[in-house]
Amino acid sequence: MRMPVKQMFLVVGAVTLLSVVSPMSAGSVFGADLANAKKVYKDKCLKCHGETGKGDGPKADTLETKAADYTDKKKMAKFTDADLIKITKDGKKPMPGYATKLSDQEIVDVIAYIRTFAQP
Ligand code: HEC
């Protein structure tokens, strides 16, 4: 079967358009850069807070205090974004502070990412 040339251009055009648009729309919710936040989370937070935010990372068992379960909607509703940002910046023993390690934007983004764990 041969495809008419005109139809082939249409297919190529649609695929190109999709590949340009999708990373942008998937990466940003409410203006947060979730794709980058995910990288930051995996790199810096996952070892304690866990892959899905349940507070069950590989290092979690060695900590004297357990981190919150970010998939627990009720628990998460008690924290404002400002609370979460402040704790991330200042730290809360045994968690280190990230004020000097991450930019303000990265901290805002990573908190937006943490919020996605409690979404259905
Ligand atoms: C060394 C392990 C460790 C690392 C690494 C870590 N945390 Fe935590 N984090 C904790 C623990 C433990 C708590 C709970 C502290 C408490 O309630 O006293 C906590 C608390 C928090 C809280 C407050 C809500 C809660 O769970 O009680 C936020 C928000 C938070 N961490 C975000 C982050 C982010 C963002 C990162 C990465 C940039 C990160 N943490 C890295 C261990 C860690």
PDB file of N, CA, C and O in Angstrom, residues 4-34:
ATOM      1  N   PRO A   4      -0.474   8.427  -0.148  1.00  0.00           N
ATOM      2  CA  PRO A   4      -0.320   9.645  -0.954  1.00  0.00           C
ATOM      3  C   PRO A   4       0.608  10.629  -0.233  1.00  0.00           C
ATOM      4  O   PRO A   4       0.593  10.712   0.992  1.00  0.00           O
ATOM      5  N   VAL A   5       1.412  11.354  -1.014  1.00  0.00           N
ATOM      6  CA  VAL A   5       2.413  12.260  -0.436  1.00  0.00           C
ATOM      7  C   VAL A   5       1.771  13.286   0.509  1.00  0.00           C
ATOM      8  O   VAL A   5       2.269  13.548   1.604  1.00  0.00           O
ATOM      9  N   LYS A   6       0.608  13.798   0.100  1.00  0.00           N
ATOM     10  CA  LYS A   6      -0.049  14.836   0.899  1.00  0.00           C
ATOM     11  C   LYS A   6      -0.410  14.309   2.292  1.00  0.00           C
ATOM     12  O   LYS A   6      -0.196  14.980   3.308  1.00  0.00           O
ATOM     13  N   GLN A   7      -0.898  13.069   2.311  1.00  0.00           N
ATOM     14  CA  GLN A   7      -1.297  12.459   3.578  1.00  0.00           C
ATOM     15  C   GLN A   7      -0.087  12.226   4.489  1.00  0.00           C
ATOM     16  O   GLN A   7      -0.163  12.384   5.703  1.00  0.00           O
ATOM     17  N   MET A   8       1.027  11.871   3.843  1.00  0.00           N
ATOM     18  CA  MET A   8       2.227  11.623   4.612  1.00  0.00           C
ATOM     19  C   MET A   8       2.701  12.903   5.314  1.00  0.00           C
ATOM     20  O   MET A   8       3.112  12.878   6.467  1.00  0.00           O
ATOM     21  N   PHE A   9       2.598  14.012   4.611  1.00  0.00           N
ATOM     22  CA  PHE A   9       3.000  15.289   5.226  1.00  0.00           C
ATOM     23  C   PHE A   9       2.121  15.608   6.428  1.00  0.00           C
ATOM     24  O   PHE A   9       2.594  16.105   7.446  1.00  0.00           O
ATOM     25  N   LEU A  10       0.853  15.272   6.305  1.00  0.00           N
ATOM     26  CA  LEU A  10      -0.072  15.517   7.418  1.00  0.00           C
ATOM     27  C   LEU A  10       0.342  14.727   8.658  1.00  0.00           C
ATOM     28  O   LEU A  10       0.371  15.257   9.760  1.00  0.00           O
ATOM     29  N   VAL A  11       0.675  13.446   8.446  1.00  0.00           N
ATOM     30  CA  VAL A  11       1.059  12.578   9.568  1.00  0.00           C
ATOM     31  C   VAL A  11       2.337  13.110  10.217  1.00  0.00           C
ATOM     32  O   VAL A  11       2.417  13.278  11.431  1.00  0.00           O
ATOM     33  N   VAL A  12       3.331  13.417   9.386  1.00  0.00           N
ATOM     34  CA  VAL A  12       4.599  13.922   9.910  1.00  0.00           C
ATOM     35  C   VAL A  12       4.367  15.230  10.674  1.00  0.00           C
ATOM     36  O   VAL A  12       4.894  15.422  11.766  1.00  0.00           O
ATOM     37  N   GLY A  13       3.513  16.075  10.122  1.00  0.00           N
ATOM     38  CA  GLY A  13       3.214  17.358  10.764  1.00  0.00           C
ATOM     39  C   GLY A  13       2.578  17.163  12.129  1.00  0.00           C
ATOM     40  O   GLY A  13       2.977  17.796  13.107  1.00  0.00           O
ATOM     41  N   ALA A  14       1.621  16.239  12.216  1.00  0.00           N
ATOM     42  CA  ALA A  14       0.915  16.007  13.478  1.00  0.00           C
ATOM     43  C   ALA A  14       1.864  15.459  14.539  1.00  0.00           C
ATOM     44  O   ALA A  14       1.836  15.877  15.693  1.00  0.00           O
ATOM     45  N   VAL A  15       2.747  14.548  14.144  1.00  0.00           N
ATOM     46  CA  VAL A  15       3.685  13.953  15.095  1.00  0.00           C
ATOM     47  C   VAL A  15       4.658  15.017  15.611  1.00  0.00           C
ATOM     48  O   VAL A  15       4.936  15.103  16.806  1.00  0.00           O
ATOM     49  N   THR A  16       5.141  15.857  14.713  1.00  0.00           N
ATOM     50  CA  THR A  16       6.066  16.920  15.116  1.00  0.00           C
ATOM     51  C   THR A  16       5.389  17.868  16.104  1.00  0.00           C
ATOM     52  O   THR A  16       5.954  18.217  17.133  1.00  0.00           O
ATOM     53  N   LEU A  17       4.156  18.224  15.806  1.00  0.00           N
ATOM     54  CA  LEU A  17       3.415  19.148  16.666  1.00  0.00           C
ATOM     55  C   LEU A  17       3.241  18.543  18.056  1.00  0.00           C
ATOM     56  O   LEU A  17       3.488  19.190  19.068  1.00  0.00           O
ATOM     57  N   LEU A  18       2.866  17.262  18.108  1.00  0.00           N
ATOM     58  CA  LEU A  18       2.661  16.575  19.383  1.00  0.00           C
ATOM     59  C   LEU A  18       3.924  16.559  20.225  1.00  0.00           C
ATOM     60  O   LEU A  18       3.902  16.833  21.413  1.00  0.00           O
ATOM     61  N   SER A  19       5.043  16.255  19.587  1.00  0.00           N
ATOM     62  CA  SER A  19       6.279  16.133  20.350  1.00  0.00           C
ATOM     63  C   SER A  19       6.761  17.492  20.859  1.00  0.00           C
ATOM     64  O   SER A  19       7.480  17.563  21.833  1.00  0.00           O
ATOM     65  N   VAL A  20       6.326  18.566  20.211  1.00  0.00           N
ATOM     66  CA  VAL A  20       6.712  19.898  20.686  1.00  0.00           C
ATOM     67  C   VAL A  20       5.810  20.331  21.835  1.00  0.00           C
ATOM     68  O   VAL A  20       6.263  20.879  22.823  1.00  0.00           O
ATOM     69  N   VAL A  21       4.517  20.035  21.714  1.00  0.00           N
ATOM     70  CA  VAL A  21       3.541  20.532  22.686  1.00  0.00           C
ATOM     71  C   VAL A  21       3.519  19.712  23.971  1.00  0.00           C
ATOM     72  O   VAL A  21       3.484  20.264  25.050  1.00  0.00           O
ATOM     73  N   SER A  22       3.597  18.359  23.860  1.00  0.00           N
ATOM     74  CA  SER A  22       3.356  17.539  25.049  1.00  0.00           C
ATOM     75  C   SER A  22       4.334  17.729  26.212  1.00  0.00           C
ATOM     76  O   SER A  22       3.885  17.793  27.345  1.00  0.00           O
ATOM     77  N   PRO A  23       5.657  17.866  25.982  1.00  0.00           N
ATOM     78  CA  PRO A  23       6.499  18.050  27.167  1.00  0.00           C
ATOM     79  C   PRO A  23       6.172  19.325  27.935  1.00  0.00           C
ATOM     80  O   PRO A  23       6.273  19.363  29.153  1.00  0.00           O
ATOM     81  N   MET A  24       5.735  20.343  27.224  1.00  0.00           N
ATOM     82  CA  MET A  24       5.399  21.595  27.899  1.00  0.00           C
ATOM     83  C   MET A  24       4.143  21.451  28.748  1.00  0.00           C
ATOM     84  O   MET A  24       4.113  21.848  29.900  1.00  0.00           O
ATOM     85  N   SER A  25       3.092  20.844  28.167  1.00  0.00           N
ATOM     86  CA  SER A  25       1.846  20.761  28.916  1.00  0.00           C
ATOM     87  C   SER A  25       1.953  19.759  30.071  1.00  0.00           C
ATOM     88  O   SER A  25       1.358  19.955  31.111  1.00  0.00           O
ATOM     89  N   ALA A  26       2.759  18.698  29.877  1.00  0.00           N
ATOM     90  CA  ALA A  26       2.887  17.710  30.944  1.00  0.00           C
ATOM     91  C   ALA A  26       3.732  18.256  32.092  1.00  0.00           C
ATOM     92  O   ALA A  26       3.552  17.880  33.235  1.00  0.00           O
ATOM     93  N   GLY A  27       4.654  19.158  31.786  1.00  0.00           N
ATOM     94  CA  GLY A  27       5.598  19.616  32.797  1.00  0.00           C
ATOM     95  C   GLY A  27       5.094  20.714  33.702  1.00  0.00           C
ATOM     96  O   GLY A  27       5.607  20.891  34.788  1.00  0.00           O
ATOM     97  N   SER A  28       4.079  21.435  33.295  1.00  0.00           N
ATOM     98  CA  SER A  28       3.704  22.568  34.126  1.00  0.00           C
ATOM     99  C   SER A  28       2.248  22.540  34.552  1.00  0.00           C
ATOM    100  O   SER A  28       1.351  22.444  33.734  1.00  0.00           O
ATOM    101  N   VAL A  29       2.048  22.551  35.865  1.00  0.00           N
ATOM    102  CA  VAL A  29       0.718  22.646  36.442  1.00  0.00           C
ATOM    103  C   VAL A  29       0.770  23.850  37.371  1.00  0.00           C
ATOM    104  O   VAL A  29       1.684  23.965  38.170  1.00  0.00           O
ATOM    105  N   PHE A  30      -0.152  24.748  37.262  1.00  0.00           N
ATOM    106  CA  PHE A  30      -0.172  25.969  38.075  1.00  0.00           C
ATOM    107  C   PHE A  30       1.152  26.721  37.999  1.00  0.00           C
ATOM    108  O   PHE A  30       1.626  27.280  38.989  1.00  0.00           O
ATOM    109  N   GLY A  31       1.803  26.654  36.857  1.00  0.00           N
ATOM    110  CA  GLY A  31       3.034  27.407  36.684  1.00  0.00           C
ATOM    111  C   GLY A  31       4.251  26.779  37.328  1.00  0.00           C
ATOM    112  O   GLY A  31       5.334  27.322  37.261  1.00  0.00           O
ATOM    113  N   ALA A  32       4.093  25.608  37.986  1.00  0.00           N
ATOM    114  CA  ALA A  32       5.243  24.964  38.607  1.00  0.00           C
ATOM    115  C   ALA A  32       5.928  24.070  37.579  1.00  0.00           C
ATOM    116  O   ALA A  32       5.267  23.467  36.746  1.00  0.00           O
ATOM    117  N   ASP A  33       7.244  23.981  37.674  1.00  0.00           N
ATOM    118  CA  ASP A  33       7.995  23.136  36.762  1.00  0.00           C
ATOM    119  C   ASP A  33       8.093  21.737  37.378  1.00  0.00           C
ATOM    120  O   ASP A  33       9.061  21.403  38.037  1.00  0.00           O
ATOM    121  N   LEU A  34       7.053  20.927  37.162  1.00  0.00           N
ATOM    122  CA  LEU A  34       6.988  19.631  37.831  1.00  0.00           C
ATOM    123  C   LEU A  34       8.022  18.641  37.311  1.00  0.00           C
ATOM    124  O   LEU A  34       8.465  17.772  38.058  1.00  0.00           O
TER     125      LEU A  34
END
